[in-house]
Amino acid sequence: MKWNVTAIATVVILAGLALVPVAAHAIGDLFYVTLFSRILIFALAGVGLNLLLGYGGMVSFGHALYVAIGAYSVGILSVSGITSGWIQLSCGLAFGGVVSIIIGLICLRTTGMTFIMITLAFAQMFYFVAVGLKRFGGDEGISLPARSLLPPFDLHHNIVLYYTILTVLVAVLWGLQRILSSRFGLALRGTKLNQVRMRSLGFQTLRVQLIAYVLSALICVIAGFFLANLTRFVSPSYVHWSISGELIVIVVLGGMGTLIGPVLGAIALISLEELLTSGLLHLPGAGDAFVHRHWKLLLGIFIVGVAIFLQKGLYGIIVGRRTAP
Amino acid sequence: MQLMALFVIQLLNGLQLGVTLFLMASGLTLVFGIMNFVNLAHGSFFMCGAYFAAVTFAATDSFLLAGAAAILGTVVLGLLIEIGALSSLYSRDHLIQVLCTFGLILIFNELVQIIWGLDSLYLNVPQVLSGTISILGQPYPLYRAAVIIVGLAVALALYIMIHRRRVGMLIRAGAFDPVMVSALGVNITRLNTLVFAVGAGLAGLAGLLAAPMTSIESGMGEPVLILTLVVIVTGGIGSIRGAFYGAIIVGIIDTIGRAFLPLAFMSVMPPAFAQSAGPAIASMLIYLLMAVILAFRPQGLFPVRAAT
């Protein structure tokens, strides 16, 4: 029964997302396709982080790093003349894999508070590396001449790009569902609850955690690949600490430890940001201009509120039960 | 000789960055260690200290008053935040603390823009300290020398307070085992508030000292905060001694690396490559240092438990 509720909610949400371009076409405002492409990309990254944070109990404050690796693999290669998306994606995944194994091995020597701080510090290190890439825009970033060639998907059409990202998101969700119900998934959740006990049961907890870390990093690399293609722009701002923070907000807001939660979280957070930065709010006086200029103030208050009051996440509220441990 | 003088001057600059980081790290490491609380908003106290100083100086033309405003202002701010919001989060999950203080950073950064405008503020070096002194024949700004002296003096005062006074003993005990300390009849809530407020004041002092050397703007606290986290992780959470050595090491390696690594690269590599790789690798140095230290000593260089 419980499984059915989850399955129905997941299907409803994904079906709703699949209808977005149709609805946007109907009201004649294709801007919504771009907005929801962004939502899907952050949902994908959130789903990746959720594997680590929600299921593994490891709070990474540095996952913007992997989004940026995906984005920069598009940026650097396409500026160097390699426009094949498959090559760019493979390079990004390979590099992201190596980096996440090294960083994961170091970070996983620590737990709790130190883990949070080190993941943040490593992301900041790559921020400076990105700023130092003078050939690839340095501080300013680079605009891409065109989107990647990813046959058979023609990413130059916004709607094709949208459905490509949605397809990847569904595939990742399906894959994670399979992985999490496997022996590995149970070992990961067991390690979150009690590492010592799992180790005495004979599980190599470090390896389980490292695999989860690398998998979640790779999902974020894929999100970064699409982010660069959507915006046709890559800059160090993608690895800014606040992006890592927003990814955590997406996971917690949506509901930790539920696969579809981060998708809801991304829909809510990105829509809210869009509303605050450029939405028509019809506030009295110069209220609209004030909110548009200082939208981060309201976002900050919102995040504090989420942290204090929204324990179960949106998913928990909608489905009306506590999220799975 | 020229190179020698340059090296000594960069060493002093590194020391100056180091003592600034120590002022940030000493308060934060205690908050981490004693309250088991991840406070990412500590950089906001740094920023507010600089803003309070600049605004007060603009109004009164007195650096002393500006200094008092920076320190007292951030202490009061720390008290308000601790009592009003954060103290209820000490027992919560780290994740909730991270989220909440992340939200606070956004709020603070916008508030200073709303109150003091979008443009950067500046604070001049006080008249008395505007000269230079001679180091190996090279001029060195007197103000930077004064920052080093103030930083070392505060470090000494903290050392005496933490290691030679009763309140310091309680703080150390609190970092070691807070439950036992409170079971022995110490009002741990008040101790927490005290430590938090003193930490905020030290961060405000760091912001004040750094203000004349940088532009004062929204978001200036976070790069310093992340450096401070590197210091704390390197030194060992909860340890003042670790914070001191960690800060000095990080400050000196960062400064020396940025000054000399590009030069060193120039002599062994093609200039075009050295010019782009030198600064990038120099900015990675302290993170690599942190990684190496953690790989061998996950608790940091001076963990609390080993020090007791």
XYZ file of C-alpha atoms in Angstrom:
633
model
C 0.000 0.000 0.000
C 2.771 2.380 0.997
C 4.611 1.541 -2.184
C 1.497 2.297 -4.194
C 1.127 5.800 -2.796
C 4.766 6.523 -3.642
C 4.422 5.076 -7.109
C 1.237 7.036 -7.838
C 2.781 10.292 -6.561
C 5.889 9.711 -8.675
C 3.920 8.962 -11.799
C 1.641 11.973 -11.303
C 4.577 14.343 -10.794
C 6.525 13.028 -13.785
C 3.437 13.042 -15.997
C 2.816 16.630 -14.963
C 6.375 17.515 -15.933
C 5.949 15.744 -19.273
C 2.952 17.967 -20.041
C 4.786 21.246 -19.329
C 5.844 21.954 -22.964
C 2.301 21.176 -24.142
C 0.844 23.587 -21.606
C 3.458 26.225 -22.423
C 2.582 25.871 -26.099
C -1.108 26.185 -25.325
C -0.704 29.471 -23.447
C 1.810 30.624 -26.041
C 4.652 31.330 -23.598
C 7.612 29.100 -24.373
C 9.636 30.753 -21.608
C 8.145 28.147 -19.280
C 9.964 25.406 -21.187
C 13.288 27.060 -20.346
C 12.260 27.622 -16.733
C 11.212 24.012 -16.317
C 14.379 22.777 -18.062
C 16.263 24.563 -15.299
C 13.974 22.975 -12.720
C 14.604 19.511 -14.167
C 18.366 20.068 -14.114
C 18.352 21.091 -10.467
C 15.960 18.239 -9.728
C 18.486 15.853 -11.289
C 21.318 17.285 -9.190
C 19.069 17.161 -6.122
C 18.208 13.520 -6.770
C 21.945 12.828 -6.944
C 22.685 14.647 -3.709
C 19.728 12.949 -2.052
C 21.366 9.555 -2.552
C 24.226 10.789 -0.367
C 22.319 13.036 2.017
C 18.949 11.369 2.395
C 19.921 7.716 2.100
C 23.549 7.834 3.194
C 23.281 10.508 5.901
C 26.370 12.313 4.597
C 25.877 16.092 4.404
C 27.919 17.301 1.442
C 28.092 21.094 1.205
C 30.163 20.859 -1.965
C 28.125 19.193 -4.660
C 28.157 22.307 -6.824
C 31.681 21.115 -7.592
C 30.369 18.191 -9.651
C 27.729 20.281 -11.387
C 30.558 22.600 -12.392
C 32.732 19.713 -13.617
C 29.909 18.667 -15.922
C 29.407 22.233 -17.113
C 33.109 22.927 -17.632
C 33.613 19.720 -19.586
C 31.107 21.150 -22.067
C 32.664 24.616 -21.931
C 36.323 23.674 -22.228
C 35.842 21.027 -24.920
C 33.435 22.988 -27.084
C 35.696 26.057 -27.023
C 38.549 23.742 -28.021
C 36.545 22.549 -31.018
C 35.106 19.267 -29.726
C 31.353 19.683 -30.061
C 30.282 16.068 -29.599
C 28.119 15.892 -26.523
C 28.907 12.212 -26.055
C 32.636 12.935 -25.831
C 32.030 15.925 -23.537
C 29.779 13.899 -21.274
C 32.218 10.971 -21.154
C 35.120 13.270 -20.316
C 33.051 14.974 -17.625
C 32.010 11.656 -16.117
C 35.558 10.300 -16.228
C 37.067 13.401 -14.653
C 34.210 13.697 -12.151
C 34.672 10.032 -11.285
C 38.379 10.404 -10.575
C 37.908 13.623 -8.596
C 35.044 12.185 -6.565
C 37.003 9.040 -5.719
C 39.968 11.079 -4.468
C 37.898 13.665 -2.595
C 35.517 10.984 -1.346
C 38.351 8.923 0.104
C 39.697 11.951 1.973
C 36.321 13.263 3.157
C 35.068 9.863 4.276
C 37.947 9.606 6.721
C 35.920 12.117 8.709
C 32.290 12.265 9.730
C 29.623 14.722 10.757
C 30.716 18.309 11.110
C 34.164 17.864 9.620
C 32.675 16.173 6.554
C 30.468 19.223 5.945
C 33.380 21.623 6.243
C 35.773 19.661 4.053
C 33.313 19.155 1.232
C 32.717 22.923 1.311
C 36.459 23.601 1.306
C 37.148 21.307 -1.652
C 34.380 22.930 -3.674
C 35.921 26.314 -2.888
C 39.295 25.024 -4.081
C 37.769 24.250 -7.477
C 36.130 27.655 -7.462
C 39.600 29.182 -7.425
C 40.776 26.723 -10.076
C 37.871 27.813 -12.300
C 38.704 31.479 -11.679
C 42.305 30.668 -12.580
C 41.349 29.111 -15.947
C 42.204 32.338 -17.769
C 42.070 30.644 -21.172
C 38.489 29.650 -20.484
C 37.146 32.967 -19.313
C 38.551 33.021 -15.765
C 36.288 35.110 -13.568
C 33.949 36.075 -16.372
C 33.165 32.595 -17.629
C 32.657 31.621 -21.243
C 29.695 31.773 -23.556
C 29.332 28.692 -25.711
C 28.963 29.168 -29.470
C 26.377 26.391 -29.718
C 24.859 23.530 -27.774
C 26.509 20.098 -27.834
C 25.802 17.623 -30.617
C 24.197 14.671 -28.867
C 22.753 12.519 -31.656
C 20.028 11.331 -31.855
C 18.853 14.203 -29.618
C 18.876 17.606 -31.292
C 19.529 19.797 -28.256
C 19.217 23.010 -30.284
C 15.458 22.723 -29.997
C 14.442 23.800 -26.531
C 11.641 21.257 -26.431
C 13.904 18.384 -27.451
C 16.379 19.502 -24.787
C 13.556 19.519 -22.239
C 12.416 16.001 -23.051
C 16.015 14.758 -23.160
C 16.600 16.007 -19.621
C 13.271 14.552 -18.497
C 14.191 11.186 -20.017
C 17.524 11.213 -18.192
C 15.800 12.179 -14.949
C 13.312 9.311 -15.270
C 16.118 6.889 -16.124
C 18.160 8.027 -13.117
C 15.136 7.719 -10.815
C 14.426 4.239 -12.125
C 18.072 3.215 -11.761
C 18.269 4.565 -8.213
C 15.046 2.771 -7.318
C 16.666 -0.479 -8.435
C 19.961 0.285 -6.687
C 18.346 1.311 -3.422
C 16.255 -1.819 -3.144
C 19.321 -3.934 -3.792
C 21.725 -5.252 -1.195
C 23.865 -2.143 -1.695
C 20.944 0.184 -0.977
C 20.119 -1.647 2.228
C 23.780 -1.574 3.274
C 23.866 2.183 2.627
C 20.808 2.829 4.755
C 22.107 0.517 7.437
C 25.407 2.424 7.467
C 23.524 5.690 7.944
C 21.749 4.278 10.976
C 24.662 2.526 12.627
C 28.050 2.293 11.027
C 29.707 0.289 13.767
C 27.002 -2.373 13.709
C 27.171 -2.657 9.919
C 30.905 -3.066 10.086
C 30.670 -5.795 12.658
C 28.132 -7.514 10.406
C 30.932 -7.715 7.870
C 30.003 -4.866 5.525
C 32.784 -2.706 4.194
C 31.032 0.515 5.122
C 33.700 2.783 3.650
C 33.269 1.157 0.253
C 29.485 1.451 0.444
C 29.751 5.122 1.341
C 32.346 5.807 -1.321
C 30.196 4.194 -4.017
C 27.252 6.335 -2.915
C 29.455 9.443 -2.958
C 30.790 8.734 -6.462
C 27.342 7.827 -7.847
C 25.802 10.998 -6.486
C 28.710 13.029 -7.871
C 28.266 11.495 -11.332
C 24.553 12.319 -11.378
C 25.478 15.921 -10.604
C 28.027 15.859 -13.466
C 25.210 14.910 -15.849
C 23.110 17.765 -14.431
C 26.022 20.125 -15.049
C 26.325 18.918 -18.639
C 22.710 19.905 -19.275
C 23.007 23.155 -17.318
C 25.830 24.348 -19.594
C 23.789 23.338 -22.643
C 20.669 25.084 -21.397
C 22.324 28.396 -20.555
C 25.110 28.128 -23.168
C 27.290 29.700 -20.535
C 29.829 28.372 -18.052
C 31.408 30.344 -15.219
C 32.919 29.874 -11.753
C 29.560 30.934 -10.317
C 28.409 27.336 -10.921
C 30.766 26.133 -8.191
C 29.932 28.988 -5.799
C 29.175 27.757 -2.276
C 25.633 29.125 -2.490
C 24.800 26.635 -5.277
C 25.832 23.789 -2.968
C 23.585 25.328 -0.344
C 20.662 25.539 -2.744
C 21.077 21.872 -3.634
C 20.768 20.980 0.057
C 17.692 23.194 0.300
C 16.166 21.368 -2.680
C 16.676 17.989 -1.018
C 15.405 19.009 2.418
C 12.534 21.086 1.055
C 11.332 18.227 -1.110
C 11.743 15.542 1.491
C 14.851 13.575 2.309
C 15.078 9.905 1.665
C 12.277 9.808 -0.889
C 13.334 9.449 -4.498
C 10.861 11.928 -5.933
C 11.253 14.465 -3.078
C 14.082 16.513 -4.626
C 12.045 16.882 -7.829
C 9.308 18.551 -5.798
C 11.931 20.577 -3.961
C 13.439 21.824 -7.225
C 10.014 22.762 -8.598
C 9.249 24.724 -5.427
C 12.631 26.420 -4.960
C 13.319 27.428 -8.573
C 9.733 28.641 -9.043
C 10.015 30.683 -5.857
C 13.318 32.192 -7.015
C 11.780 33.025 -10.392
C 8.766 34.603 -8.717
C 10.946 36.671 -6.377
C 13.436 37.811 -9.027
C 11.042 38.752 -11.811
C 7.473 37.808 -10.974
C 4.655 40.338 -10.975
C 3.608 40.516 -7.345
C 1.380 43.631 -7.471
C 2.744 44.918 -4.175
C 1.870 48.488 -3.155
C 4.357 51.275 -3.811
C 7.811 50.186 -4.897
C 7.282 46.776 -3.280
C 7.868 44.817 -6.476
C 11.155 46.568 -7.222
C 12.290 46.073 -3.622
C 11.532 42.348 -3.709
C 13.218 41.920 -7.096
C 16.347 43.650 -5.865
C 16.518 42.031 -2.435
C 14.924 38.673 -3.234
C 17.674 36.833 -1.399
C 16.433 38.307 1.882
C 13.078 36.595 1.407
C 14.806 33.443 0.174
C 16.924 33.425 3.335
C 13.877 33.788 5.559
C 12.173 31.026 3.582
C 15.169 28.705 4.051
C 15.309 29.356 7.797
C 11.600 28.578 7.924
C 12.069 25.348 5.986
C 14.905 24.315 8.293
C 12.905 24.900 11.451
C 9.371 23.910 10.505
C 9.406 21.604 7.501
C 10.781 18.366 8.928
C 9.031 16.019 6.545
C 9.542 18.019 3.387
C 6.919 18.808 0.774
C 6.614 15.177 -0.181
C 5.794 14.250 3.389
C 3.094 16.922 3.509
C 1.527 15.971 0.191
C 1.552 12.240 0.729
C 0.858 12.735 4.400
C 3.350 10.404 5.976
C 6.815 10.529 7.387
C 9.592 10.089 4.870
C 11.355 6.773 4.867
C 14.479 6.626 7.029
C 69.204 40.443 -0.487
C 66.331 41.958 -2.402
C 64.690 38.532 -2.584
C 65.378 37.966 1.109
C 63.643 41.228 2.047
C 60.720 40.348 -0.213
C 60.471 36.969 1.464
C 60.460 38.459 4.967
C 57.790 40.951 3.947
C 55.607 38.222 2.488
C 56.188 36.205 5.633
C 54.883 39.140 7.669
C 51.889 39.470 5.332
C 51.238 35.787 5.865
C 51.474 36.251 9.615
C 49.027 39.149 9.370
C 46.532 37.008 7.415
C 47.180 34.249 9.944
C 46.297 36.322 13.012
C 43.159 37.600 11.265
C 42.135 34.022 10.570
C 42.925 33.103 14.160
C 40.507 35.757 15.436
C 37.817 34.159 13.261
C 38.774 30.578 14.032
C 39.163 30.826 17.815
C 35.518 31.708 18.412
C 34.154 29.398 15.763
C 36.158 26.354 16.824
C 34.746 26.677 20.355
C 31.196 26.953 19.001
C 31.847 23.834 16.919
C 33.537 21.982 19.728
C 31.423 22.866 22.750
C 27.956 23.267 21.306
C 28.421 20.774 18.504
C 26.901 23.468 16.317
C 27.760 24.178 12.668
C 27.632 27.968 12.427
C 28.138 29.018 8.818
C 26.961 32.535 9.651
C 30.197 33.349 11.516
C 31.450 35.190 8.420
C 28.504 37.542 8.774
C 29.943 38.810 12.080
C 33.188 39.545 10.245
C 31.248 41.529 7.652
C 29.134 43.332 10.245
C 32.258 44.269 12.232
C 33.708 45.935 9.147
C 30.429 47.712 8.362
C 29.937 48.944 11.944
C 33.488 50.299 11.938
C 33.180 52.064 8.589
C 29.812 53.623 9.391
C 30.890 54.786 12.852
C 34.130 56.225 11.502
C 32.243 58.123 8.813
C 29.954 59.596 11.472
C 32.457 60.388 14.240
C 35.858 60.520 12.542
C 37.281 58.527 15.441
C 38.978 55.190 14.877
C 38.674 54.321 18.561
C 34.904 54.745 18.496
C 34.791 52.791 15.240
C 36.686 49.963 16.913
C 34.394 49.994 19.926
C 31.334 49.947 17.649
C 32.709 47.023 15.647
C 33.448 44.872 18.694
C 30.512 45.797 20.935
C 28.124 45.807 17.987
C 29.036 42.279 16.957
C 28.945 41.047 20.572
C 25.394 42.378 20.906
C 24.475 40.957 17.507
C 25.921 37.602 18.556
C 23.924 37.655 21.805
C 20.693 38.477 19.996
C 21.182 35.773 17.375
C 22.284 33.161 19.882
C 19.462 33.730 22.348
C 16.826 34.486 19.732
C 17.398 31.762 17.194
C 20.431 29.529 17.286
C 20.429 28.226 20.859
C 17.280 26.227 20.087
C 19.144 24.462 17.267
C 22.059 23.058 19.321
C 20.352 19.734 19.844
C 19.151 19.464 16.250
C 20.682 17.643 13.341
C 23.792 19.157 11.715
C 21.870 19.342 8.471
C 19.233 21.611 10.012
C 21.970 23.825 11.500
C 23.666 24.100 8.110
C 20.414 25.050 6.395
C 19.423 27.556 9.038
C 22.760 29.348 9.123
C 22.916 29.267 5.303
C 19.598 31.128 5.333
C 21.030 33.562 7.899
C 23.988 34.332 5.606
C 21.588 35.296 2.813
C 19.554 37.434 5.219
C 22.613 39.270 6.590
C 24.088 39.878 3.147
C 20.859 41.455 1.949
C 20.264 43.420 5.150
C 23.594 45.252 4.914
C 22.747 46.143 1.315
C 19.321 47.421 2.325
C 20.712 49.451 5.239
C 24.001 50.748 3.789
C 23.446 50.526 0.051
C 24.832 48.449 -2.783
C 28.135 50.329 -3.108
C 31.226 49.197 -1.239
C 32.296 51.222 1.778
C 35.891 52.047 2.623
C 37.700 52.691 5.879
C 40.969 54.613 5.949
C 43.919 53.533 8.016
C 43.951 55.630 11.209
C 46.265 58.656 11.009
C 48.667 57.390 13.690
C 49.236 54.103 11.876
C 49.400 55.437 8.318
C 53.209 55.478 8.102
C 55.657 52.737 7.226
C 58.447 51.026 9.094
C 61.647 49.705 7.564
C 62.192 45.959 7.324
C 65.581 44.963 5.880
C 65.605 48.282 4.077
C 62.153 47.812 2.575
C 59.183 49.916 3.692
C 56.429 47.971 5.450
C 53.028 49.492 6.304
C 52.823 50.303 10.004
C 49.145 49.347 10.022
C 49.873 45.759 9.010
C 52.513 45.515 11.724
C 49.941 46.820 14.213
C 47.441 44.166 13.081
C 50.016 41.458 13.769
C 50.706 42.854 17.239
C 47.007 43.186 18.110
C 46.352 39.657 16.815
C 49.204 38.138 18.826
C 48.124 40.075 21.932
C 44.579 38.748 21.622
C 45.955 35.250 21.109
C 48.003 35.575 24.294
C 45.007 36.914 26.235
C 42.869 34.035 24.968
C 45.575 31.562 25.915
C 45.657 32.907 29.452
C 41.875 32.918 29.674
C 41.472 29.393 28.306
C 44.404 27.718 30.048
C 44.899 29.693 33.277
C 41.416 30.810 34.340
C 38.429 28.978 35.752
C 36.111 30.022 32.925
C 38.647 28.692 30.443
C 38.823 25.425 32.299
C 35.047 25.129 32.041
C 35.206 25.916 28.322
C 37.860 23.270 27.763
C 35.883 20.803 29.793
C 32.793 21.726 27.801
C 34.583 20.972 24.554
C 35.647 17.629 25.987
C 32.353 16.482 27.514
C 29.512 19.028 27.748
C 27.054 16.653 29.400
C 29.436 15.905 32.263
C 30.210 19.595 32.765
C 26.544 20.445 33.079
C 26.033 17.493 35.403
C 28.679 19.037 37.668
C 26.414 22.046 38.147
C 27.798 24.461 35.570
C 25.172 26.506 33.756
C 26.094 25.282 30.302
C 23.467 27.440 28.596
C 25.098 30.580 29.945
C 28.547 29.280 29.104
C 27.378 28.644 25.534
C 25.970 32.158 25.221
C 29.189 33.629 26.581
C 31.373 31.660 24.180
C 29.151 32.513 21.232
C 29.140 36.233 22.044
C 32.912 36.360 22.587
C 33.389 34.504 19.301
C 31.156 36.999 17.530
C 33.128 39.868 19.061
C 36.440 38.347 17.920
C 35.018 37.967 14.409
C 33.919 41.600 14.573
C 37.462 42.557 15.636
C 38.836 40.604 12.674
C 36.440 42.487 10.386
C 37.556 45.797 11.907
C 41.255 44.991 11.443
C 40.738 43.806 7.865
C 38.479 46.726 6.905
C 41.188 49.267 5.946
C 42.861 46.694 3.680
C 39.807 45.666 1.671
C 36.567 47.024 0.300
C 33.656 46.559 2.669
C 30.800 44.924 0.840
C 28.009 42.418 1.145
C 29.298 38.843 0.956
C 32.839 39.689 2.118
C 32.488 37.275 5.026
C 32.134 34.022 3.146
C 35.606 33.671 1.554
C 37.053 34.376 5.015
C 34.635 31.889 6.559
C 35.734 29.118 4.205
C 39.412 29.836 4.935
C 38.494 29.714 8.620
C 36.878 26.304 8.151
C 40.107 25.085 6.551
C 42.010 26.425 9.573
C 39.680 24.720 12.039
C 39.691 21.382 10.252
C 43.474 21.515 9.932
C 43.986 22.482 13.556
C 41.374 20.189 15.075
C 37.818 21.104 16.045
C 37.393 22.674 19.475
C 41.066 23.374 20.046
C 42.275 26.976 20.502
C 45.866 25.837 20.157
C 44.964 24.081 16.912
C 43.183 27.188 15.693
C 46.282 29.285 16.377
C 48.814 27.039 14.677
C 46.372 26.199 11.892
C 45.719 29.894 11.242
C 49.396 30.813 11.150
C 50.250 27.862 8.874
C 47.359 28.563 6.507
C 48.050 32.307 6.447
C 51.748 31.936 5.708
C 51.437 29.118 3.158
C 48.676 30.935 1.291
C 50.567 34.236 1.148
C 53.986 32.782 0.367
C 52.473 30.441 -2.222
C 50.698 33.250 -4.043
C 53.823 35.413 -3.979
C 56.491 32.907 -4.945
C 54.908 29.904 -6.667
C 54.278 31.760 -9.943
C 57.916 32.954 -9.826
C 59.142 29.436 -9.156
C 57.032 28.096 -12.007
C 58.442 30.734 -14.335
C 61.952 29.394 -13.850
C 61.121 25.789 -14.745
C 58.238 26.028 -17.219
C 57.321 27.904 -20.375
C 56.148 31.360 -19.258
C 52.711 31.129 -20.915
C 51.880 27.977 -18.975
C 53.439 29.222 -15.744
C 51.453 32.442 -15.934
C 48.137 30.614 -15.942
C 49.026 27.581 -13.826
C 51.042 29.410 -11.144
C 48.253 31.450 -9.541
C 45.735 28.611 -9.905
C 47.953 26.110 -8.106
C 48.984 28.719 -5.537
C 45.335 29.188 -4.588
C 44.942 25.405 -4.241
C 47.909 25.036 -1.860
C 46.110 25.364 1.465
C 43.377 22.956 0.384
C 46.006 20.423 -0.661
C 47.681 20.949 2.716
C 44.350 20.307 4.412
C 43.814 17.167 2.335
C 47.256 15.801 3.203
C 46.839 16.522 6.910
C 43.394 14.912 6.984
C 44.644 11.893 5.097
C 47.104 11.213 7.918
C 45.371 12.808 10.901
C 41.594 12.918 10.396
C 41.142 14.725 13.751
C 43.444 17.556 12.731
C 46.861 18.538 14.027
C 45.873 19.325 17.622
C 42.727 17.399 18.488
C 41.084 18.310 21.793
C 41.314 14.859 23.274
C 45.024 14.489 22.715
C 45.686 17.907 24.213
C 44.024 17.147 27.535
